XYZ file of N, CA and C in Angstrom:
570
model
N -0.249 1.760 4.397
C -1.086 2.583 5.457
C -2.286 1.712 5.835
N -2.037 1.755 7.321
C -3.333 1.174 7.942
C -3.677 1.807 9.021
N -5.251 2.195 8.785
C -5.612 3.365 9.990
C -6.563 2.420 10.840
N -6.710 2.420 12.092
C -7.034 1.721 13.234
C -8.241 2.459 13.716
N -9.605 2.399 14.134
C -10.296 2.668 15.446
C -10.650 2.084 16.082
N -11.214 2.092 17.229
C -11.482 1.834 18.155
C -12.875 2.216 18.740
N -14.066 1.640 19.342
C -15.308 2.399 19.753
C -15.554 1.130 20.536
N -16.220 2.029 21.916
C -16.796 1.035 22.728
C -18.587 1.251 22.930
N -19.438 0.149 23.170
C -20.667 0.355 23.282
C -21.244 -0.422 24.133
N -21.787 0.359 25.375
C -22.385 -0.709 26.443
C -23.943 -0.476 25.962
N -24.381 -1.627 25.650
C -25.226 -2.164 25.958
C -25.694 -3.866 26.584
N -27.089 -4.178 26.296
C -26.903 -5.553 26.830
C -27.723 -6.377 25.565
N -26.483 -7.678 25.186
C -27.565 -8.494 24.370
C -28.482 -9.768 25.247
N -29.415 -10.206 25.066
C -29.960 -10.974 25.932
C -29.149 -12.503 25.926
N -28.469 -12.591 24.738
C -27.691 -14.145 24.408
C -26.606 -14.755 24.975
N -26.368 -13.093 25.511
C -24.464 -13.051 26.520
C -24.711 -11.945 27.509
N -23.574 -12.555 28.234
C -23.605 -11.551 29.531
C -22.311 -11.156 29.442
N -22.347 -9.797 28.445
C -20.853 -8.618 28.291
C -21.329 -7.571 28.647
N -20.241 -7.405 28.882
C -20.207 -5.887 29.773
C -19.862 -4.485 28.248
N -18.990 -4.543 27.599
C -19.239 -3.935 26.334
C -18.681 -4.532 24.960
N -19.322 -4.089 24.261
C -19.100 -4.202 22.537
C -17.782 -3.359 22.366
N -17.127 -4.145 21.548
C -15.738 -3.586 21.011
C -16.138 -3.652 19.622
N -15.645 -2.294 18.927
C -16.164 -2.262 17.671
C -14.732 -1.794 17.048
N -14.301 -2.600 16.558
C -12.745 -1.728 15.604
C -12.402 -2.219 14.048
N -12.003 -1.266 13.566
C -12.221 -0.706 12.163
C -11.070 -0.341 12.007
N -10.682 -0.985 10.396
C -9.619 -0.446 9.933
C -9.836 0.106 8.340
N -8.212 -0.186 7.513
C -8.567 -0.057 6.271
C -6.880 0.055 5.882
N -6.273 -0.854 4.752
C -5.553 -0.786 4.167
C -5.491 -0.914 2.204
N -4.427 -0.705 1.920
C -4.496 -0.433 0.316
C -4.656 -2.095 -0.287
N -4.420 -3.096 0.629
C -4.355 -4.208 -0.288
C -5.528 -5.094 0.987
N -5.526 -6.781 0.285
C -6.666 -7.160 0.596
C -6.424 -8.098 2.269
N -7.392 -8.293 3.223
C -7.290 -9.236 4.480
C -6.819 -10.528 4.142
N -6.546 -11.305 5.541
C -6.993 -12.881 5.249
C -7.719 -12.987 6.411
N -8.933 -13.537 5.596
C -9.967 -14.071 6.546
C -9.512 -15.530 7.450
N -10.303 -15.651 8.354
C -10.222 -16.838 9.426
C -10.170 -18.162 8.853
N -9.490 -19.116 9.302
C -9.551 -20.181 8.914
C -10.723 -20.989 9.733
N -11.343 -20.799 10.850
C -12.219 -21.175 12.087
C -13.766 -20.482 11.872
N -13.959 -19.818 10.331
C -15.288 -19.048 10.428
C -16.092 -20.376 10.445
N -17.260 -20.086 11.198
C -18.307 -21.067 11.179
C -19.507 -21.159 10.265
N -19.530 -20.332 9.662
C -20.207 -20.125 7.973
C -19.722 -20.261 6.885
N -18.311 -20.791 6.866
C -17.712 -20.954 5.858
C -18.025 -22.053 4.496
N -18.384 -21.197 3.445
C -19.173 -22.381 2.833
C -20.536 -22.355 2.752
N -21.725 -21.566 3.668
C -22.559 -21.479 4.118
C -23.560 -20.546 2.978
N -24.643 -21.225 1.976
C -25.452 -20.098 1.818
C -26.476 -19.712 3.227
N -27.124 -18.857 2.727
C -27.804 -18.100 3.515
C -29.207 -18.968 4.255
N -29.507 -18.575 5.191
C -31.235 -19.279 5.555
C -31.813 -18.374 4.412
N -31.794 -16.918 4.373
C -32.741 -16.045 4.363
C -32.228 -14.935 3.647
N -32.486 -14.320 2.824
C -31.743 -12.794 2.449
C -32.774 -11.848 1.295
N -32.598 -10.854 1.510
C -33.159 -9.684 0.447
C -32.307 -8.895 -0.347
N -32.705 -8.736 -1.531
C -32.228 -7.777 -2.213
C -31.351 -8.167 -2.950
N -30.632 -7.284 -4.378
C -29.473 -8.178 -4.819
C -28.259 -7.589 -4.392
N -27.650 -8.910 -4.447
C -25.900 -8.934 -3.733
C -25.496 -8.641 -5.219
N -25.290 -8.532 -6.158
C -24.284 -8.716 -7.185
C -24.500 -7.748 -8.285
N -25.274 -6.635 -7.908
C -24.954 -5.592 -8.766
C -23.598 -5.434 -9.220
N -23.994 -4.824 -10.346
C -22.230 -4.088 -11.269
C -21.837 -5.037 -11.482
N -22.465 -6.033 -11.383
C -21.690 -7.839 -12.275
C -20.778 -8.099 -10.805
N -21.164 -7.827 -9.581
C -20.342 -8.225 -8.696
C -20.495 -9.403 -8.361
N -19.901 -10.355 -7.145
C -19.953 -11.612 -7.194
C -21.206 -12.469 -6.738
N -21.820 -11.624 -5.725
C -22.895 -12.024 -5.436
C -22.588 -12.590 -3.813
N -24.272 -13.013 -3.572
C -23.584 -14.015 -2.448
C -22.398 -14.930 -1.974
N -22.478 -15.283 -2.781
C -21.364 -16.434 -2.185
C -19.970 -16.213 -2.095
N -19.811 -15.011 -2.471
C -18.395 -14.557 -2.009
C -18.072 -14.201 -0.677
N -19.500 -14.156 0.147
C -19.412 -13.525 1.301
C -18.827 -14.409 2.162
N -18.910 -15.900 1.820
C -18.550 -17.202 2.644
C -17.814 -18.019 1.841
N -17.267 -17.550 1.357
C -15.925 -18.194 0.273
C -14.518 -18.623 0.675
N -14.507 -17.609 1.792
C -13.163 -18.001 2.601
C -11.807 -17.203 2.075
N -12.183 -16.315 1.352
C -11.010 -15.362 0.776
C -11.336 -13.982 0.669
N -10.184 -13.286 0.293
C -10.454 -11.734 0.072
C -9.041 -11.716 -1.255
N -9.560 -12.140 -2.534
C -8.692 -11.673 -3.006
C -8.576 -10.109 -3.536
N -7.617 -9.637 -4.732
C -7.605 -7.802 -4.776
C -9.521 -7.974 -5.094
N -8.906 -6.038 -4.875
C -10.151 -5.704 -4.482
C -10.595 -5.559 -6.047
N -11.689 -6.472 -6.517
C -12.443 -5.597 -7.826
C -13.770 -6.520 -7.460
N -14.583 -6.221 -8.755
C -16.136 -6.159 -8.525
C -16.800 -7.763 -8.351
N -15.774 -8.564 -8.814
C -15.703 -10.165 -8.543
C -15.992 -10.436 -7.460
N -14.977 -9.671 -6.748
C -14.551 -10.499 -5.188
C -15.334 -9.574 -4.388
N -16.538 -8.563 -4.707
C -17.406 -8.565 -3.543
C -18.982 -8.794 -4.018
N -19.712 -8.520 -3.015
C -21.161 -8.623 -2.851
C -21.625 -6.717 -2.601
N -22.611 -6.516 -3.094
C -23.285 -5.113 -3.534
C -24.381 -5.587 -1.912
N -24.317 -4.618 -1.067
C -25.122 -4.512 0.059
C -25.190 -2.650 0.857
N -26.625 -2.900 1.015
C -26.777 -1.125 1.662
C -28.311 -1.007 1.570
N -28.725 0.193 1.388
C -30.396 0.259 1.738
C -30.720 1.061 0.335
N -29.520 0.775 -0.519
C -30.245 1.751 -1.675
C -29.792 1.146 -2.953
N -30.756 1.151 -4.567
C -30.485 0.906 -5.311
C -30.726 -0.897 -5.696
N -31.909 -1.065 -4.754
C -31.839 -2.675 -4.644
C -31.157 -3.471 -4.316
N -29.996 -3.002 -3.953
C -28.640 -4.204 -3.255
C -29.401 -5.112 -2.438
N -28.589 -5.902 -1.742
C -29.042 -6.858 -0.236
C -29.207 -6.015 0.735
N -29.798 -6.026 1.711
C -30.486 -5.675 2.591
C -30.545 -6.442 3.948
N -30.105 -7.465 3.860
C -29.578 -8.694 4.964
C -29.874 -9.847 4.710
N -28.652 -10.478 5.417
C -29.072 -12.153 5.085
C -28.796 -12.782 6.860
N -29.218 -14.195 6.679
C -28.969 -15.347 8.029
C -29.257 -16.282 7.762
N -27.784 -16.409 8.387
C -26.782 -17.667 8.843
C -27.290 -18.442 9.350
N -27.695 -19.739 9.352
C -27.597 -20.818 10.487
C -26.422 -21.513 10.517
N -26.197 -22.220 11.520
C -24.974 -23.010 11.986
C -25.266 -23.415 13.153
N -24.186 -24.869 13.549
C -24.229 -25.582 14.785
C -24.057 -24.744 15.898
N -24.945 -25.069 17.354
C -24.807 -23.943 17.929
C -23.472 -24.223 18.613
N -23.129 -22.577 18.848
C -21.936 -22.082 18.617
C -21.786 -21.104 19.747
N -20.710 -20.809 20.752
C -20.224 -19.612 21.349
C -19.802 -18.545 20.456
N -19.990 -17.616 20.309
C -19.121 -16.950 19.101
C -18.320 -15.621 20.059
N -16.999 -15.661 19.440
C -15.887 -14.995 20.194
C -16.209 -13.593 19.611
N -16.196 -13.461 18.603
C -16.095 -12.282 17.507
C -16.838 -12.462 15.919
N -17.165 -11.234 15.612
C -17.405 -11.246 13.869
C -16.812 -10.109 12.973
N -15.801 -10.815 11.991
C -15.446 -9.456 11.356
C -16.048 -9.707 9.809
N -16.138 -8.375 9.578
C -17.171 -8.199 8.003
C -15.980 -7.094 7.187
N -15.645 -8.122 6.443
C -14.386 -7.505 5.196
C -15.232 -6.592 4.050
N -15.051 -5.737 3.505
C -15.257 -4.991 2.593
C -14.382 -4.168 1.642
N -14.880 -3.265 1.039
C -13.927 -2.342 -0.043
C -14.564 -2.141 -1.365
N -14.066 -1.688 -2.010
C -14.317 -1.269 -3.374
C -13.298 -0.495 -4.758
N -13.092 -1.006 -5.759
C -11.718 -0.392 -6.687
C -11.676 0.877 -6.604
N -12.823 1.552 -6.077
C -12.228 3.134 -5.940
C -12.753 3.653 -4.332
N -12.994 5.050 -4.615
C -13.052 5.649 -2.760
C -15.031 5.545 -3.037
N -15.676 5.180 -3.774
C -17.182 5.510 -4.048
C -17.674 4.607 -3.439
N -17.794 3.688 -2.993
C -18.531 2.398 -2.287
C -17.723 1.364 -1.299
N -17.151 2.202 -0.524
C -15.989 1.591 0.606
C -16.476 1.493 1.734
N -17.653 2.122 2.233
C -18.589 2.414 3.770
C -18.891 1.257 3.983
N -18.999 1.002 5.170
C -19.462 -0.270 6.197
C -20.449 0.443 6.882
N -21.931 -0.335 7.047
C -22.695 0.039 7.962
C -23.677 -1.118 8.440
N -23.550 -1.627 9.640
C -24.897 -2.909 9.455
C -24.879 -3.155 11.158
N -26.107 -4.007 11.059
C -26.206 -4.411 12.513
C -26.105 -6.019 12.326
N -25.946 -6.253 13.757
C -25.989 -8.472 13.619
C -26.682 -8.580 14.694
N -27.171 -9.415 14.820
C -28.694 -9.925 15.722
C -28.372 -11.289 15.750
N -28.138 -12.166 17.014
C -27.815 -13.530 17.109
C -29.269 -14.337 17.647
N -29.115 -15.396 17.468
C -30.903 -16.825 17.857
C -30.371 -17.592 18.135
N -30.833 -18.127 19.716
C -30.462 -18.899 19.920
C -31.840 -20.324 19.837
N -32.588 -20.063 18.359
C -33.989 -20.856 18.119
C -33.676 -21.275 16.567
N -32.787 -21.142 15.859
C -32.614 -21.402 14.624
C -32.969 -20.067 13.585
N -33.112 -19.029 14.251
C -33.349 -18.001 13.417
C -34.808 -17.624 13.232
N -35.369 -18.626 14.366
C -36.985 -18.012 14.450
C -37.438 -16.881 15.049
N -36.124 -16.036 16.194
C -35.841 -15.260 16.894
C -34.972 -14.308 16.575
N -34.730 -12.883 17.129
C -33.147 -12.602 17.663
C -33.019 -11.661 18.791
N -32.393 -11.897 19.127
C -31.759 -10.480 20.045
C -31.614 -9.680 19.846
N -30.753 -8.555 20.805
C -30.947 -7.159 20.667
C -29.522 -7.047 19.473
N -30.028 -5.979 18.647
C -29.025 -5.314 17.492
C -27.830 -5.010 18.056
N -26.650 -5.668 17.355
C -25.550 -4.540 17.713
C -24.887 -3.866 16.204
N -24.581 -2.673 16.488
C -24.448 -1.980 15.522
C -23.349 -1.251 14.857
N -22.175 -1.596 13.694
C -21.651 -0.997 13.450
C -20.956 -0.085 13.835
N -22.166 0.625 13.511
C -21.297 2.565 13.096
C -20.904 2.661 11.523
N -21.366 3.582 11.075
C -21.142 3.696 10.010
C -19.032 4.092 9.665
N -18.548 3.403 9.045
C -17.130 3.184 8.536
C -16.818 3.216 7.330
N -15.972 4.144 6.676
C -15.760 4.572 5.574
C -13.747 4.923 5.884
N -13.369 4.228 4.751
C -12.120 4.851 4.538
C -11.536 5.830 3.977
N -10.409 7.101 4.178
C -10.035 7.704 4.018
C -8.921 7.473 2.603
N -8.542 6.256 2.404
C -7.509 5.880 1.391
C -7.965 5.836 -0.080
N -9.048 6.337 -0.178
C -9.424 5.750 -1.667
C -9.576 4.122 -2.137
N -9.084 4.457 -2.703
C -9.451 2.619 -3.316
C -8.530 1.814 -2.018
N -9.222 0.955 -1.196
C -9.207 0.172 0.147
C -10.040 -0.538 0.408
N -9.274 -1.902 1.168
C -10.201 -2.918 1.868
C -10.152 -2.375 3.303
N -11.820 -2.895 3.646
C -11.892 -2.349 5.242
C -12.285 -3.630 5.957
N -12.203 -3.381 7.564
C -12.589 -4.496 7.822
C -13.380 -3.692 9.194
N -14.569 -4.488 9.895
C -14.785 -3.975 10.638
C -15.047 -5.252 11.817
N -14.463 -5.231 12.885
C -14.543 -6.095 13.922
C -15.104 -6.128 14.809
N -16.390 -7.193 15.519
C -17.235 -6.610 16.409
C -16.958 -7.965 17.186
N -16.788 -7.768 19.053
C -16.126 -8.022 19.782
C -16.729 -8.154 21.340
N -16.215 -8.521 22.232
C -16.463 -8.073 23.601
C -15.518 -8.393 24.435
N -15.310 -7.220 25.369
C -14.363 -7.206 26.263
C -14.537 -8.214 27.715
N -15.448 -8.815 27.424
C -15.855 -9.626 28.737
C -15.753 -10.872 28.283
N -15.765 -11.567 27.030
C -14.990 -12.639 26.577
C -16.160 -12.582 25.170
N -17.254 -13.908 25.502
C -18.003 -14.177 24.248
C -18.799 -12.781 23.703
N -19.172 -12.743 22.491
C -20.000 -11.570 21.690
C -21.680 -12.646 21.842
N -21.441 -13.711 21.832
C -22.762 -14.399 22.396
C -22.577 -15.732 22.398
N -23.934 -16.269 23.390
C -23.509 -17.530 24.045
C -24.822 -18.457 23.136
N -24.146 -19.533 23.080
C -25.420 -20.703 23.026
C -26.158 -20.417 21.629
N -25.668 -19.462 20.699
C -26.763 -19.625 19.553
C -26.113 -20.316 17.974
N -27.062 -20.121 16.980
C -27.212 -21.018 16.108
C -27.684 -20.363 14.982
N -27.702 -18.864 14.845
C -28.118 -18.329 13.589
C -27.830 -16.841 13.984
N -27.567 -16.056 12.651
C -27.145 -14.598 12.726
C -27.907 -14.097 11.655
N -28.055 -12.930 11.738
C -28.620 -11.530 11.102
C -27.663 -10.641 10.750
N -27.248 -10.193 9.123
C -26.640 -9.031 9.199
C -27.589 -8.261 8.488
N -27.911 -7.097 8.903
C -28.923 -6.266 8.614
C -27.795 -5.157 8.008
N -27.950 -4.746 6.174
C -26.709 -3.535 6.123
C -27.960 -2.622 5.511
N -27.238 -0.881 6.100
C -27.853 -0.077 6.617
C -27.275 1.368 5.251
N -27.823 2.284 5.711
C -27.499 3.143 4.298
C -25.771 3.827 4.836
N -25.217 3.660 3.535
C -23.658 4.029 2.887
C -24.332 4.961 2.250
N -22.856 5.702 1.479
C -22.274 6.369 0.705
C -23.131 5.591 -1.028
N -23.724 6.150 -1.491
C -23.817 5.799 -3.055
C -25.091 4.742 -3.255
N -25.696 4.942 -1.817
C -26.945 3.387 -1.626
C -26.745 2.402 -1.161
N -24.771 1.577 -2.166
C -24.787 0.592 -1.086
C -23.132 0.356 -1.385
N -22.551 -0.541 -0.680
C -21.148 -0.771 -0.868
C -20.891 -1.901 -1.151
N -19.735 -2.278 -1.316
C -18.919 -4.059 -1.537
C -18.660 -4.241 -0.716
N -18.720 -5.233 -0.095
C -18.672 -6.676 1.286
C -18.393 -7.647 0.542
N -16.700 -8.366 0.975
C -16.138 -9.191 0.855
C -15.764 -10.211 1.510
N -16.277 -10.247 2.840
C -16.151 -11.738 3.529
C -16.883 -11.399 4.742
N -17.361 -12.451 5.638
C -18.005 -12.304 6.743
C -17.566 -13.616 7.410
N -16.700 -13.124 8.754
C -16.440 -14.713 9.572
C -16.828 -14.453 10.790
N -17.959 -15.112 10.969
C -18.493 -15.313 12.560
C -17.341 -16.632 12.991
N -16.926 -16.102 14.257
C -15.651 -16.885 14.914
C -16.054 -17.530 16.078
N -15.958 -18.587 16.266
C -16.387 -19.400 17.817
C -15.364 -19.289 18.672
N -15.661 -19.355 19.769
C -14.786 -19.326 21.399
C -13.676 -19.869 20.653
N -12.232 -19.521 21.349
C -10.865 -19.972 20.975
C -11.562 -21.568 21.970
N -10.778 -22.951 21.079
C -10.929 -24.096 22.144
C -9.754 -23.588 23.155
N -9.583 -24.382 23.994
C -8.981 -24.242 25.798
C -7.608 -25.405 24.874
């Protein structure tokens, strides 16, 4: 069973001429397949805060390994605003126009499967960031499930000419949740 919701948020991002940010959420019983064109695949963060490896989870490397295997703690990182979990990550990459961002999560039971975060982009290697894009709080109603929050823009690129992204993890159920992968997808080549 797959649930899907779409939300529209209207606001401006200094780095892009967007009309409306589109936030699409879904959950399903099994794992997702991350993108092969992710610009942060294999990268370590430029900066981070908190412990992304609570409960013997896989920690920060899981978030950019290009995989989303079965839902188990070793395939997840822990992030949120409680329990000492991870609170933010900043990734630096070659200057790109970003088309969309997918954030994958889940948990082996229904206790820590919510997603709640903001994204910020930078065109100066992370020295300053533009306006935040909020994911909104999303949790599955399926119990044990894989979750996906996809953020795009109906006018085209989500961000233009950027070379860093910060993701801030916000309040979720039980203090922190499981995150499996972050995909930052560039504009498709013509």
